PDB file of C-alpha atoms in Angstrom:
ATOM      1  CA  ASP A   1      26.033  13.324 -30.937  1.00 54.00           C
ATOM      2  CA  THR A   2      24.852  12.585 -34.434  1.00 76.00           C
ATOM      3  CA  GLY A   3      26.326   9.161 -34.743  1.00 94.00           C
ATOM      4  CA  VAL A   4      29.216   7.831 -36.890  1.00 97.00           C
ATOM      5  CA  SER A   5      30.172  10.232 -39.620  1.00 97.00           C
ATOM      6  CA  GLN A   6      32.040   9.335 -42.789  1.00 98.00           C
ATOM      7  CA  ASP A   7      33.505  11.636 -45.457  1.00 98.00           C
ATOM      8  CA  PRO A   8      33.267  11.670 -48.380  1.00 98.00           C
ATOM      9  CA  ARG A   9      29.993   9.929 -49.092  1.00 97.00           C
ATOM     10  CA  HIS A  10      31.029   9.193 -52.656  1.00 98.00           C
ATOM     11  CA  LYS A  11      34.414   9.020 -54.382  1.00 98.00           C
ATOM     12  CA  ILE A  12      35.213   8.421 -58.031  1.00 98.00           C
ATOM     13  CA  THR A  13      38.834   7.936 -58.843  1.00 98.00           C
ATOM     14  CA  LYS A  14      41.023   6.728 -61.650  1.00 98.00           C
ATOM     15  CA  ARG A  15      42.836   3.470 -61.399  1.00 98.00           C
ATOM     16  CA  GLY A  16      46.269   3.981 -59.874  1.00 98.00           C
ATOM     17  CA  GLN A  17      45.341   7.024 -57.826  1.00 98.00           C
ATOM     18  CA  ASN A  18      45.457   7.169 -53.992  1.00 98.00           C
ATOM     19  CA  VAL A  19      42.325   7.884 -51.998  1.00 98.00           C
ATOM     20  CA  THR A  20      41.768   8.599 -48.336  1.00 98.00           C
ATOM     21  CA  PHE A  21      38.519   8.218 -46.345  1.00 98.00           C
ATOM     22  CA  ARG A  22      37.771   9.726 -42.937  1.00 98.00           C
ATOM     23  CA  CYS A  23      35.574   8.362 -40.144  1.00 98.00           C
ATOM     24  CA  ASP A  24      34.520  10.194 -37.042  1.00 98.00           C
ATOM     25  CA  PRO A  25      33.120   7.783 -34.443  1.00 97.00           C
ATOM     26  CA  ILE A  26      30.633   8.429 -31.642  1.00 95.00           C
ATOM     27  CA  SER A  27      32.710  10.493 -29.249  1.00 92.00           C
ATOM     28  CA  GLU A  28      32.859   8.218 -26.255  1.00 90.00           C
ATOM     29  CA  HIS A  29      33.441   5.010 -28.193  1.00 94.00           C
ATOM     30  CA  ASN A  30      36.844   3.421 -27.741  1.00 93.00           C
ATOM     31  CA  ARG A  31      36.579   0.927 -30.590  1.00 95.00           C
ATOM     32  CA  LEU A  32      36.451   1.727 -34.257  1.00 97.00           C
ATOM     33  CA  TYR A  33      35.994  -0.689 -37.155  1.00 97.00           C
ATOM     34  CA  TRP A  34      36.334  -0.639 -40.907  1.00 98.00           C
ATOM     35  CA  TYR A  35      34.329  -2.941 -43.079  1.00 98.00           C
ATOM     36  CA  ARG A  36      33.993  -3.270 -46.835  1.00 97.00           C
ATOM     37  CA  GLN A  37      30.663  -4.029 -48.585  1.00 97.00           C
ATOM     38  CA  THR A  38      30.344  -5.063 -52.214  1.00 96.00           C
ATOM     39  CA  LEU A  39      27.073  -5.076 -54.103  1.00 92.00           C
ATOM     40  CA  GLY A  40      24.722  -7.803 -52.967  1.00 91.00           C
ATOM     41  CA  GLN A  41      26.951  -8.923 -50.078  1.00 95.00           C
ATOM     42  CA  GLY A  42      27.235  -8.327 -46.372  1.00 96.00           C
ATOM     43  CA  PRO A  43      29.931  -6.208 -44.876  1.00 97.00           C
ATOM     44  CA  GLU A  44      33.368  -7.853 -44.516  1.00 97.00           C
ATOM     45  CA  PHE A  45      35.659  -6.982 -41.652  1.00 97.00           C
ATOM     46  CA  LEU A  46      38.868  -5.133 -42.585  1.00 97.00           C
ATOM     47  CA  THR A  47      40.395  -3.873 -39.347  1.00 97.00           C
ATOM     48  CA  TYR A  48      39.691  -2.466 -35.916  1.00 95.00           C
ATOM     49  CA  PHE A  49      41.151  -0.132 -33.364  1.00 96.00           C
ATOM     50  CA  GLN A  50      41.014  -0.088 -29.584  1.00 94.00           C
ATOM     51  CA  ASN A  51      41.697   3.573 -28.871  1.00 94.00           C
ATOM     52  CA  GLU A  52      44.700   4.401 -31.066  1.00 94.00           C
ATOM     53  CA  ALA A  53      46.002   0.804 -31.313  1.00 95.00           C
ATOM     54  CA  GLN A  54      45.234  -1.155 -34.455  1.00 94.00           C
ATOM     55  CA  LEU A  55      44.654  -4.670 -33.057  1.00 94.00           C
ATOM     56  CA  GLU A  56      43.730  -6.812 -36.064  1.00 92.00           C
ATOM     57  CA  LYS A  57      43.905  -6.621 -39.797  1.00 93.00           C
ATOM     58  CA  SER A  58      42.034  -8.912 -42.139  1.00 93.00           C
ATOM     59  CA  ARG A  59      43.923 -10.639 -44.948  1.00 91.00           C
ATOM     60  CA  LEU A  60      41.560  -8.612 -47.219  1.00 86.00           C
ATOM     61  CA  LEU A  61      43.646  -5.616 -46.228  1.00 89.00           C
ATOM     62  CA  SER A  62      46.502  -5.763 -48.716  1.00 91.00           C
ATOM     63  CA  ASP A  63      49.687  -3.725 -48.457  1.00 94.00           C
ATOM     64  CA  ARG A  64      48.018  -1.003 -50.444  1.00 97.00           C
ATOM     65  CA  PHE A  65      45.612  -0.350 -47.617  1.00 97.00           C
ATOM     66  CA  SER A  66      46.551   1.498 -44.441  1.00 96.00           C
ATOM     67  CA  ALA A  67      44.449   2.695 -41.586  1.00 97.00           C
ATOM     68  CA  GLU A  68      45.221   5.000 -38.748  1.00 97.00           C
ATOM     69  CA  ARG A  69      43.559   6.356 -35.669  1.00 97.00           C
ATOM     70  CA  PRO A  70      45.768   9.033 -34.205  1.00 92.00           C
ATOM     71  CA  LYS A  71      44.895  10.063 -30.668  1.00 88.00           C
ATOM     72  CA  GLY A  72      42.160   7.441 -30.573  1.00 88.00           C
ATOM     73  CA  SER A  73      39.551   9.766 -32.129  1.00 92.00           C
ATOM     74  CA  PHE A  74      38.892   9.942 -35.893  1.00 97.00           C
ATOM     75  CA  SER A  75      40.283   7.355 -38.220  1.00 98.00           C
ATOM     76  CA  THR A  76      41.512   7.432 -41.860  1.00 98.00           C
ATOM     77  CA  LEU A  77      41.622   4.589 -44.417  1.00 98.00           C
ATOM     78  CA  GLU A  78      43.993   5.131 -47.288  1.00 98.00           C
ATOM     79  CA  ILE A  79      44.099   3.026 -50.453  1.00 98.00           C
ATOM     80  CA  GLN A  80      47.207   3.429 -52.620  1.00 98.00           C
ATOM     81  CA  ARG A  81      47.357   2.645 -56.301  1.00 98.00           C
ATOM     82  CA  THR A  82      43.639   1.932 -56.483  1.00 98.00           C
ATOM     83  CA  GLU A  83      42.411  -0.983 -58.638  1.00 97.00           C
ATOM     84  CA  GLN A  84      38.971  -1.648 -60.062  1.00 97.00           C
ATOM     85  CA  GLY A  85      38.491  -4.445 -57.579  1.00 96.00           C
ATOM     86  CA  ASP A  86      38.661  -1.837 -54.777  1.00 97.00           C
ATOM     87  CA  SER A  87      35.276  -0.466 -55.866  1.00 98.00           C
ATOM     88  CA  ALA A  88      32.944  -1.007 -52.908  1.00 97.00           C
ATOM     89  CA  MET A  89      31.213   0.694 -49.997  1.00 97.00           C
ATOM     90  CA  TYR A  90      33.627   1.301 -47.127  1.00 98.00           C
ATOM     91  CA  LEU A  91      31.758   1.306 -43.806  1.00 98.00           C
ATOM     92  CA  CYS A  92      33.057   2.543 -40.490  1.00 98.00           C
ATOM     93  CA  ALA A  93      31.527   1.595 -37.179  1.00 97.00           C
ATOM     94  CA  SER A  94      32.253   2.304 -33.584  1.00 96.00           C
ATOM     95  CA  SER A  95      31.329   0.795 -30.241  1.00 94.00           C
ATOM     96  CA  LEU A  96      31.965   1.097 -26.504  1.00 91.00           C
ATOM     97  CA  GLY A  97      34.070  -2.034 -26.245  1.00 82.00           C
ATOM     98  CA  GLN A  98      34.114  -4.238 -23.214  1.00 78.00           C
ATOM     99  CA  PRO A  99      36.453  -7.176 -22.704  1.00 76.00           C
ATOM    100  CA  LEU A 100      34.985 -10.556 -23.626  1.00 74.00           C
ATOM    101  CA  MET A 101      31.585  -9.032 -24.471  1.00 77.00           C
ATOM    102  CA  ASN A 102      30.205  -7.823 -27.779  1.00 78.00           C
ATOM    103  CA  THR A 103      28.429  -4.501 -27.637  1.00 84.00           C
ATOM    104  CA  GLU A 104      26.387  -2.706 -30.252  1.00 90.00           C
ATOM    105  CA  ALA A 105      28.392  -1.516 -33.243  1.00 94.00           C
ATOM    106  CA  PHE A 106      27.034   1.662 -34.723  1.00 95.00           C
ATOM    107  CA  PHE A 107      27.656   2.062 -38.443  1.00 97.00           C
ATOM    108  CA  GLY A 108      28.169   5.172 -40.488  1.00 97.00           C
ATOM    109  CA  GLN A 109      26.527   5.720 -43.879  1.00 96.00           C
ATOM    110  CA  GLY A 110      29.662   4.619 -45.704  1.00 97.00           C
ATOM    111  CA  THR A 111      31.885   5.961 -48.469  1.00 98.00           C
ATOM    112  CA  ARG A 112      31.133   4.523 -51.853  1.00 97.00           C
ATOM    113  CA  LEU A 113      34.278   4.219 -53.932  1.00 98.00           C
ATOM    114  CA  THR A 114      34.224   3.780 -57.687  1.00 98.00           C
ATOM    115  CA  VAL A 115      37.491   3.131 -59.464  1.00 98.00           C
ATOM    116  CA  VAL A 116      37.327   3.817 -63.203  1.00 97.00           C
TER     117      VAL A 116
ATOM    118  CA  GLY B   1      37.091 -18.233 -39.437  1.00 80.00           C
ATOM    119  CA  GLU B   2      33.364 -17.892 -39.067  1.00 88.00           C
ATOM    120  CA  ASN B   3      31.078 -18.507 -42.059  1.00 94.00           C
ATOM    121  CA  VAL B   4      27.493 -17.270 -42.058  1.00 97.00           C
ATOM    122  CA  GLU B   5      24.900 -18.352 -44.577  1.00 98.00           C
ATOM    123  CA  GLN B   6      21.584 -16.553 -44.901  1.00 98.00           C
ATOM    124  CA  HIS B   7      18.314 -17.550 -46.622  1.00 98.00           C
ATOM    125  CA  PRO B   8      16.358 -16.519 -48.511  1.00 98.00           C
ATOM    126  CA  SER B   9      18.143 -13.840 -50.551  1.00 98.00           C
ATOM    127  CA  THR B  10      14.832 -12.140 -51.377  1.00 98.00           C
ATOM    128  CA  LEU B  11      11.493 -12.226 -49.631  1.00 98.00           C
ATOM    129  CA  SER B  12       8.234 -10.638 -50.689  1.00 98.00           C
ATOM    130  CA  VAL B  13       5.352 -10.577 -48.186  1.00 98.00           C
ATOM    131  CA  GLN B  14       1.908  -9.029 -48.066  1.00 98.00           C
ATOM    132  CA  GLU B  15       1.506  -6.253 -45.580  1.00 98.00           C
ATOM    133  CA  GLY B  16       0.364  -7.661 -42.267  1.00 98.00           C
ATOM    134  CA  ASP B  17       1.893 -11.087 -42.878  1.00 98.00           C
ATOM    135  CA  SER B  18       4.990 -12.423 -41.172  1.00 98.00           C
ATOM    136  CA  ALA B  19       8.493 -12.620 -42.485  1.00 98.00           C
ATOM    137  CA  VAL B  20      11.149 -15.158 -41.454  1.00 98.00           C
ATOM    138  CA  ILE B  21      14.830 -15.062 -42.301  1.00 98.00           C
ATOM    139  CA  LYS B  22      17.170 -17.944 -41.380  1.00 98.00           C
ATOM    140  CA  CYS B  23      20.945 -18.046 -40.835  1.00 98.00           C
ATOM    141  CA  THR B  24      23.451 -20.746 -40.053  1.00 98.00           C
ATOM    142  CA  TYR B  25      26.934 -20.330 -38.726  1.00 97.00           C
ATOM    143  CA  SER B  26      29.947 -22.541 -38.704  1.00 96.00           C
ATOM    144  CA  ASP B  27      31.966 -21.731 -35.583  1.00 95.00           C
ATOM    145  CA  SER B  28      30.511 -23.349 -32.451  1.00 94.00           C
ATOM    146  CA  ALA B  29      32.458 -20.742 -30.432  1.00 93.00           C
ATOM    147  CA  SER B  30      30.213 -17.896 -31.731  1.00 94.00           C
ATOM    148  CA  ASN B  31      28.317 -16.381 -28.879  1.00 93.00           C
ATOM    149  CA  TYR B  32      26.779 -13.184 -30.233  1.00 94.00           C
ATOM    150  CA  PHE B  33      24.253 -12.902 -33.000  1.00 96.00           C
ATOM    151  CA  PRO B  34      22.998  -9.459 -34.107  1.00 97.00           C
ATOM    152  CA  TRP B  35      20.570  -8.569 -36.884  1.00 98.00           C
ATOM    153  CA  TYR B  36      21.036  -5.423 -38.906  1.00 98.00           C
ATOM    154  CA  LYS B  37      18.600  -3.534 -41.185  1.00 98.00           C
ATOM    155  CA  GLN B  38      20.073  -1.575 -44.055  1.00 97.00           C
ATOM    156  CA  GLU B  39      18.007   0.929 -45.991  1.00 95.00           C
ATOM    157  CA  LEU B  40      19.052   2.307 -49.353  1.00 91.00           C
ATOM    158  CA  GLY B  41      21.959   4.721 -49.022  1.00 88.00           C
ATOM    159  CA  LYS B  42      22.406   4.127 -45.329  1.00 91.00           C
ATOM    160  CA  GLY B  43      24.647   2.085 -43.098  1.00 94.00           C
ATOM    161  CA  PRO B  44      23.428  -1.024 -41.298  1.00 96.00           C
ATOM    162  CA  GLN B  45      21.403  -0.409 -38.115  1.00 96.00           C
ATOM    163  CA  LEU B  46      21.127  -2.893 -35.293  1.00 96.00           C
ATOM    164  CA  ILE B  47      17.514  -4.021 -34.770  1.00 97.00           C
ATOM    165  CA  ILE B  48      17.960  -6.870 -32.300  1.00 97.00           C
ATOM    166  CA  ASP B  49      20.629  -9.135 -31.008  1.00 95.00           C
ATOM    167  CA  ILE B  50      20.888 -12.335 -29.014  1.00 95.00           C
ATOM    168  CA  ARG B  51      23.606 -13.929 -26.961  1.00 92.00           C
ATOM    169  CA  SER B  52      24.317 -17.654 -26.691  1.00 88.00           C
ATOM    170  CA  ASN B  53      22.961 -18.040 -23.187  1.00 87.00           C
ATOM    171  CA  VAL B  54      19.463 -17.130 -24.454  1.00 87.00           C
ATOM    172  CA  GLY B  55      17.188 -19.085 -26.775  1.00 92.00           C
ATOM    173  CA  GLU B  56      14.764 -16.420 -27.804  1.00 96.00           C
ATOM    174  CA  LYS B  57      14.411 -12.634 -27.596  1.00 95.00           C
ATOM    175  CA  LYS B  58      11.522 -10.409 -28.562  1.00 97.00           C
ATOM    176  CA  ASP B  59      11.142  -6.707 -29.116  1.00 95.00           C
ATOM    177  CA  GLN B  60       7.672  -5.599 -30.184  1.00 96.00           C
ATOM    178  CA  ARG B  61       7.103  -7.085 -33.704  1.00 97.00           C
ATOM    179  CA  ILE B  62      10.636  -8.499 -33.962  1.00 98.00           C
ATOM    180  CA  ALA B  63      11.850 -11.728 -32.467  1.00 98.00           C
ATOM    181  CA  VAL B  64      15.021 -13.816 -32.814  1.00 98.00           C
ATOM    182  CA  THR B  65      15.468 -17.434 -31.973  1.00 97.00           C
ATOM    183  CA  LEU B  66      18.780 -19.294 -31.527  1.00 97.00           C
ATOM    184  CA  ASN B  67      19.476 -23.034 -31.742  1.00 96.00           C
ATOM    185  CA  LYS B  68      23.059 -23.538 -30.596  1.00 95.00           C
ATOM    186  CA  THR B  69      23.004 -27.272 -31.155  1.00 94.00           C
ATOM    187  CA  ALA B  70      22.050 -26.889 -34.772  1.00 96.00           C
ATOM    188  CA  LYS B  71      24.015 -23.675 -35.157  1.00 96.00           C
ATOM    189  CA  HIS B  72      21.218 -21.681 -36.663  1.00 96.00           C
ATOM    190  CA  PHE B  73      19.292 -18.525 -35.743  1.00 97.00           C
ATOM    191  CA  SER B  74      16.241 -16.872 -37.208  1.00 98.00           C
ATOM    192  CA  LEU B  75      14.604 -13.446 -37.386  1.00 98.00           C
ATOM    193  CA  HIS B  76      10.835 -13.224 -37.257  1.00 98.00           C
ATOM    194  CA  ILE B  77       8.939 -10.083 -38.192  1.00 98.00           C
ATOM    195  CA  THR B  78       5.259 -10.081 -37.452  1.00 98.00           C
ATOM    196  CA  GLU B  79       2.530  -7.799 -38.807  1.00 98.00           C
ATOM    197  CA  THR B  80       4.844  -6.455 -41.514  1.00 98.00           C
ATOM    198  CA  GLN B  81       4.535  -2.821 -42.596  1.00 97.00           C
ATOM    199  CA  PRO B  82       5.820  -1.013 -45.703  1.00 96.00           C
ATOM    200  CA  GLU B  83       8.573   0.587 -43.644  1.00 96.00           C
ATOM    201  CA  ASP B  84       9.973  -2.912 -42.937  1.00 98.00           C
ATOM    202  CA  SER B  85      11.041  -3.071 -46.571  1.00 98.00           C
ATOM    203  CA  ALA B  86      14.887  -3.090 -46.484  1.00 98.00           C
ATOM    204  CA  VAL B  87      17.891  -5.428 -46.613  1.00 98.00           C
ATOM    205  CA  TYR B  88      18.372  -7.491 -43.514  1.00 98.00           C
ATOM    206  CA  PHE B  89      21.726  -9.008 -42.437  1.00 98.00           C
ATOM    207  CA  CYS B  90      22.449 -11.592 -39.836  1.00 98.00           C
ATOM    208  CA  ALA B  91      25.873 -11.773 -38.191  1.00 98.00           C
ATOM    209  CA  ALA B  92      27.844 -13.864 -35.759  1.00 97.00           C
ATOM    210  CA  SER B  93      30.849 -13.246 -33.575  1.00 94.00           C
ATOM    211  CA  PHE B  94      33.140 -15.593 -31.653  1.00 90.00           C
ATOM    212  CA  ASN B  95      35.174 -12.820 -30.089  1.00 87.00           C
ATOM    213  CA  ASP B  96      34.261  -9.466 -28.676  1.00 83.00           C
ATOM    214  CA  TYR B  97      34.930  -7.329 -31.760  1.00 88.00           C
ATOM    215  CA  LYS B  98      34.625  -8.925 -35.193  1.00 92.00           C
ATOM    216  CA  LEU B  99      31.277  -9.584 -36.901  1.00 95.00           C
ATOM    217  CA  SER B 100      30.886 -12.056 -39.776  1.00 97.00           C
ATOM    218  CA  PHE B 101      27.823 -11.134 -41.866  1.00 98.00           C
ATOM    219  CA  GLY B 102      25.507 -13.155 -44.035  1.00 98.00           C
ATOM    220  CA  ALA B 103      24.939 -12.052 -47.599  1.00 98.00           C
ATOM    221  CA  GLY B 104      21.639 -10.338 -46.777  1.00 98.00           C
ATOM    222  CA  THR B 105      17.899 -10.743 -47.449  1.00 98.00           C
ATOM    223  CA  THR B 106      15.989  -8.097 -49.450  1.00 98.00           C
ATOM    224  CA  VAL B 107      12.540  -7.845 -47.882  1.00 98.00           C
ATOM    225  CA  THR B 108       9.707  -6.252 -49.836  1.00 98.00           C
ATOM    226  CA  VAL B 109       6.431  -5.645 -48.104  1.00 98.00           C
ATOM    227  CA  ARG B 110       3.547  -5.348 -50.627  1.00 96.00           C
ATOM    228  CA  ALA B 111       0.806  -2.939 -49.715  1.00 92.00           C
TER     229      ALA B 111
END
Protein backbone atom coordinates (compact mmCIF):
# COMPACT_ATOMS: atom_id res chain seq x y z
CA ASP A 1 0.00 0.00 0.00
CA THR A 2 1.41 3.38 -0.94
CA GLY A 3 -0.42 5.35 1.73
CA VAL A 4 -3.23 7.88 1.50
CA SER A 5 -3.75 9.11 -2.03
CA GLN A 6 -5.48 12.35 -3.01
CA ASP A 7 -6.55 13.55 -6.42
CA PRO A 8 -6.08 16.06 -7.89
CA ARG A 9 -2.96 17.54 -6.29
CA HIS A 10 -3.83 21.02 -7.55
CA LYS A 11 -7.07 22.62 -8.69
CA ILE A 12 -7.66 26.12 -9.97
CA THR A 13 -11.27 27.10 -10.40
CA LYS A 14 -13.31 30.19 -11.00
CA ARG A 15 -15.49 31.58 -8.25
CA GLY A 16 -18.93 30.05 -8.35
CA GLN A 17 -17.85 26.75 -9.87
CA ASN A 18 -18.21 23.38 -8.17
CA VAL A 19 -15.20 21.20 -7.41
CA THR A 20 -14.81 17.64 -6.19
CA PHE A 21 -11.79 16.04 -4.57
CA ARG A 22 -11.11 12.36 -4.07
CA CYS A 23 -9.28 10.55 -1.29
CA ASP A 24 -8.22 6.91 -1.25
CA PRO A 25 -7.29 5.86 2.28
CA ILE A 26 -4.98 3.07 3.37
CA SER A 27 -6.99 -0.01 2.50
CA GLU A 28 -7.58 -1.53 5.93
CA HIS A 29 -8.31 1.79 7.66
CA ASN A 30 -11.89 2.20 8.85
CA ARG A 31 -11.65 5.91 9.67
CA LEU A 32 -11.23 8.71 7.18
CA TYR A 33 -10.82 12.41 7.96
CA TRP A 34 -10.88 15.65 6.03
CA TYR A 35 -8.91 18.66 7.23
CA ARG A 36 -8.35 22.10 5.73
CA GLN A 37 -5.04 23.94 5.97
CA THR A 38 -4.55 27.58 5.07
CA LEU A 39 -1.16 29.20 4.56
CA GLY A 40 0.82 29.50 7.77
CA GLN A 41 -1.71 27.59 9.85
CA GLY A 42 -2.15 24.08 11.15
CA PRO A 43 -4.76 21.73 9.72
CA GLU A 44 -8.34 22.29 10.88
CA PHE A 45 -10.76 19.40 11.29
CA LEU A 46 -13.68 19.34 8.84
CA THR A 47 -15.33 15.95 9.13
CA TYR A 48 -14.71 12.24 9.64
CA PHE A 49 -16.13 8.88 8.69
CA GLN A 50 -16.24 5.59 10.51
CA ASN A 51 -16.60 3.17 7.61
CA GLU A 52 -19.37 4.71 5.48
CA ALA A 53 -20.99 6.71 8.30
CA GLN A 54 -20.20 10.42 8.60
CA LEU A 55 -20.06 10.89 12.36
CA GLU A 56 -19.10 14.53 12.87
CA LYS A 57 -19.01 17.70 10.85
CA SER A 58 -17.22 20.86 11.95
CA ARG A 59 -19.05 24.17 11.85
CA LEU A 60 -16.37 25.11 9.28
CA LEU A 61 -18.22 22.83 6.89
CA SER A 62 -20.88 25.12 5.48
CA ASP A 63 -23.88 23.92 3.49
CA ARG A 64 -21.81 24.32 0.34
CA PHE A 65 -19.57 21.46 1.43
CA SER A 66 -20.54 17.82 1.25
CA ALA A 67 -18.50 14.71 1.87
CA GLU A 68 -19.29 11.11 1.14
CA ARG A 69 -17.67 7.76 1.68
CA PRO A 70 -19.74 5.20 -0.19
CA LYS A 71 -19.03 1.60 0.76
CA GLY A 72 -16.54 2.75 3.37
CA SER A 73 -13.64 2.93 0.94
CA PHE A 74 -12.69 6.12 -0.97
CA SER A 75 -14.18 9.47 -0.07
CA THR A 76 -15.14 12.58 -2.02
CA LEU A 77 -15.35 16.17 -0.83
CA GLU A 78 -17.45 18.49 -2.96
CA ILE A 79 -17.55 22.27 -2.68
CA GLN A 80 -20.41 23.98 -4.46
CA ARG A 81 -20.41 27.60 -5.59
CA THR A 82 -16.78 28.10 -4.60
CA GLU A 83 -15.69 31.35 -2.97
CA GLN A 84 -12.23 32.88 -2.73
CA GLY A 85 -12.20 32.05 0.97
CA ASP A 86 -12.31 28.35 0.07
CA SER A 87 -8.75 28.59 -1.26
CA ALA A 88 -6.70 26.24 0.92
CA MET A 89 -5.01 22.86 1.08
CA TYR A 90 -7.54 20.09 1.68
CA LEU A 91 -5.95 17.17 3.50
CA CYS A 92 -7.32 13.68 3.84
CA ALA A 93 -6.16 11.27 6.52
CA SER A 94 -7.03 7.75 7.55
CA SER A 95 -6.52 5.58 10.61
CA LEU A 96 -7.35 2.21 12.05
CA GLY A 97 -9.76 3.54 14.63
CA GLN A 98 -10.23 1.97 18.02
CA PRO A 99 -12.87 3.00 20.54
CA LEU A 100 -11.66 5.46 23.17
CA MET A 101 -8.09 5.42 21.88
CA ASN A 102 -6.35 7.65 19.35
CA THR A 103 -4.30 5.84 16.77
CA GLU A 104 -1.92 7.29 14.21
CA ALA A 105 -3.59 9.30 11.49
CA PHE A 106 -1.79 9.02 8.15
CA PHE A 107 -2.14 12.08 5.93
CA GLY A 108 -2.20 12.34 2.18
CA GLN A 109 -0.29 15.00 0.26
CA GLY A 110 -3.37 17.16 -0.03
CA THR A 111 -5.26 18.94 -2.79
CA ARG A 112 -4.39 22.59 -3.13
CA LEU A 113 -7.44 24.59 -4.22
CA THR A 114 -7.14 28.08 -5.67
CA VAL A 115 -10.33 29.99 -6.36
CA VAL A 116 -9.85 32.92 -8.74
CA GLY B 1 -13.39 23.02 21.89
CA GLU B 2 -9.68 22.47 22.25
CA ASN B 3 -7.29 25.37 21.57
CA VAL B 4 -3.61 24.67 20.99
CA GLU B 5 -0.96 27.38 20.98
CA GLN B 6 2.53 26.74 19.63
CA HIS B 7 5.78 28.68 20.04
CA PRO B 8 7.99 29.80 18.47
CA SER B 9 6.60 30.28 14.97
CA THR B 10 10.10 30.14 13.48
CA LEU B 11 13.29 28.59 14.80
CA SER B 12 16.77 28.70 13.30
CA VAL B 13 19.46 26.46 14.77
CA GLN B 14 23.02 25.55 13.93
CA GLU B 15 23.52 22.00 12.74
CA GLY B 16 24.28 19.81 15.73
CA ASP B 17 22.48 22.05 18.22
CA SER B 18 19.15 21.24 19.88
CA ALA B 19 15.71 22.58 18.96
CA VAL B 20 12.80 22.94 21.36
CA ILE B 21 9.18 23.67 20.43
CA LYS B 22 6.54 24.30 23.06
CA CYS B 23 2.76 23.94 22.99
CA THR B 24 -0.04 24.63 25.42
CA TYR B 25 -3.57 23.29 25.29
CA SER B 26 -6.80 24.41 26.87
CA ASP B 27 -8.94 21.32 27.44
CA SER B 28 -7.88 19.35 30.50
CA ALA B 29 -9.68 16.32 29.03
CA SER B 30 -7.12 16.05 26.22
CA ASN B 31 -5.22 12.80 26.49
CA TYR B 32 -3.33 12.36 23.21
CA PHE B 33 -0.58 14.65 21.93
CA PRO B 34 1.04 13.88 18.57
CA TRP B 35 3.74 15.83 16.76
CA TYR B 36 3.76 16.04 12.97
CA LYS B 37 6.47 17.08 10.52
CA GLN B 38 5.43 18.64 7.23
CA GLU B 39 7.86 19.08 4.37
CA LEU B 40 7.18 21.31 1.41
CA GLY B 41 4.50 19.90 -0.85
CA LYS B 42 3.77 16.97 1.43
CA GLY B 43 1.17 16.07 4.01
CA PRO B 44 1.96 16.02 7.72
CA GLN B 45 3.79 12.92 8.95
CA LEU B 46 3.68 11.68 12.53
CA ILE B 47 7.10 11.73 14.18
CA ILE B 48 6.22 10.99 17.80
CA ASP B 49 3.21 10.99 20.08
CA ILE B 50 2.53 10.82 23.80
CA ARG B 51 -0.48 9.86 25.86
CA SER B 52 -1.57 11.46 29.08
CA ASN B 53 -0.47 8.57 31.27
CA VAL B 54 3.18 9.18 30.33
CA GLY B 55 5.37 12.18 31.17
CA GLU B 56 8.13 11.68 28.64
CA LYS B 57 8.84 9.64 25.54
CA LYS B 58 11.99 9.37 23.46
CA ASP B 59 12.75 8.02 20.01
CA GLN B 60 16.39 8.37 18.96
CA ARG B 61 17.05 12.14 18.57
CA ILE B 62 13.45 13.14 19.28
CA ALA B 63 11.79 13.42 22.68
CA VAL B 64 8.48 14.77 23.90
CA THR B 65 7.60 15.84 27.44
CA LEU B 66 4.12 16.40 28.86
CA ASN B 67 3.09 18.40 31.90
CA LYS B 68 -0.62 17.74 32.45
CA THR B 69 -0.87 20.06 35.43
CA ALA B 70 0.39 23.02 33.44
CA LYS B 71 -1.27 21.79 30.23
CA HIS B 72 1.83 22.05 28.11
CA PHE B 73 4.00 19.71 26.10
CA SER B 74 7.27 20.12 24.26
CA LEU B 75 9.24 18.60 21.40
CA HIS B 76 13.00 18.29 21.72
CA ILE B 77 15.24 17.50 18.76
CA THR B 78 18.88 16.88 19.59
CA GLU B 79 21.88 16.89 17.25
CA THR B 80 19.90 18.60 14.52
CA GLN B 81 20.64 17.78 10.90
CA PRO B 82 19.74 19.62 7.67
CA GLU B 83 17.01 17.07 6.97
CA ASP B 84 15.27 18.19 10.16
CA SER B 85 14.38 21.45 8.40
CA ALA B 86 10.58 21.45 8.02
CA VAL B 87 7.39 22.75 9.61
CA TYR B 88 6.48 21.01 12.85
CA PHE B 89 2.95 20.89 14.26
CA CYS B 90 1.80 19.88 17.70
CA ALA B 91 -1.74 18.62 18.21
CA ALA B 92 -4.05 17.56 21.01
CA SER B 93 -7.13 15.38 21.18
CA PHE B 94 -9.76 14.88 23.89
CA ASN B 95 -11.65 12.21 22.01
CA ASP B 96 -10.51 9.31 19.86
CA TYR B 97 -10.73 10.95 16.46
CA LYS B 98 -10.35 14.75 16.21
CA LEU B 99 -6.97 16.49 16.34
CA SER B 100 -6.62 20.19 17.16
CA PHE B 101 -3.37 21.53 15.71
CA GLY B 102 -1.11 24.38 16.65
CA ALA B 103 -0.13 26.96 14.03
CA GLY B 104 3.22 25.33 13.33
CA THR B 105 6.93 26.06 13.78
CA THR B 106 9.22 26.48 10.79
CA VAL B 107 12.55 24.96 11.74
CA THR B 108 15.65 25.83 9.73
CA VAL B 109 18.88 23.96 10.42
CA ARG B 110 21.92 25.98 9.28
CA ALA B 111 24.84 23.96 7.97
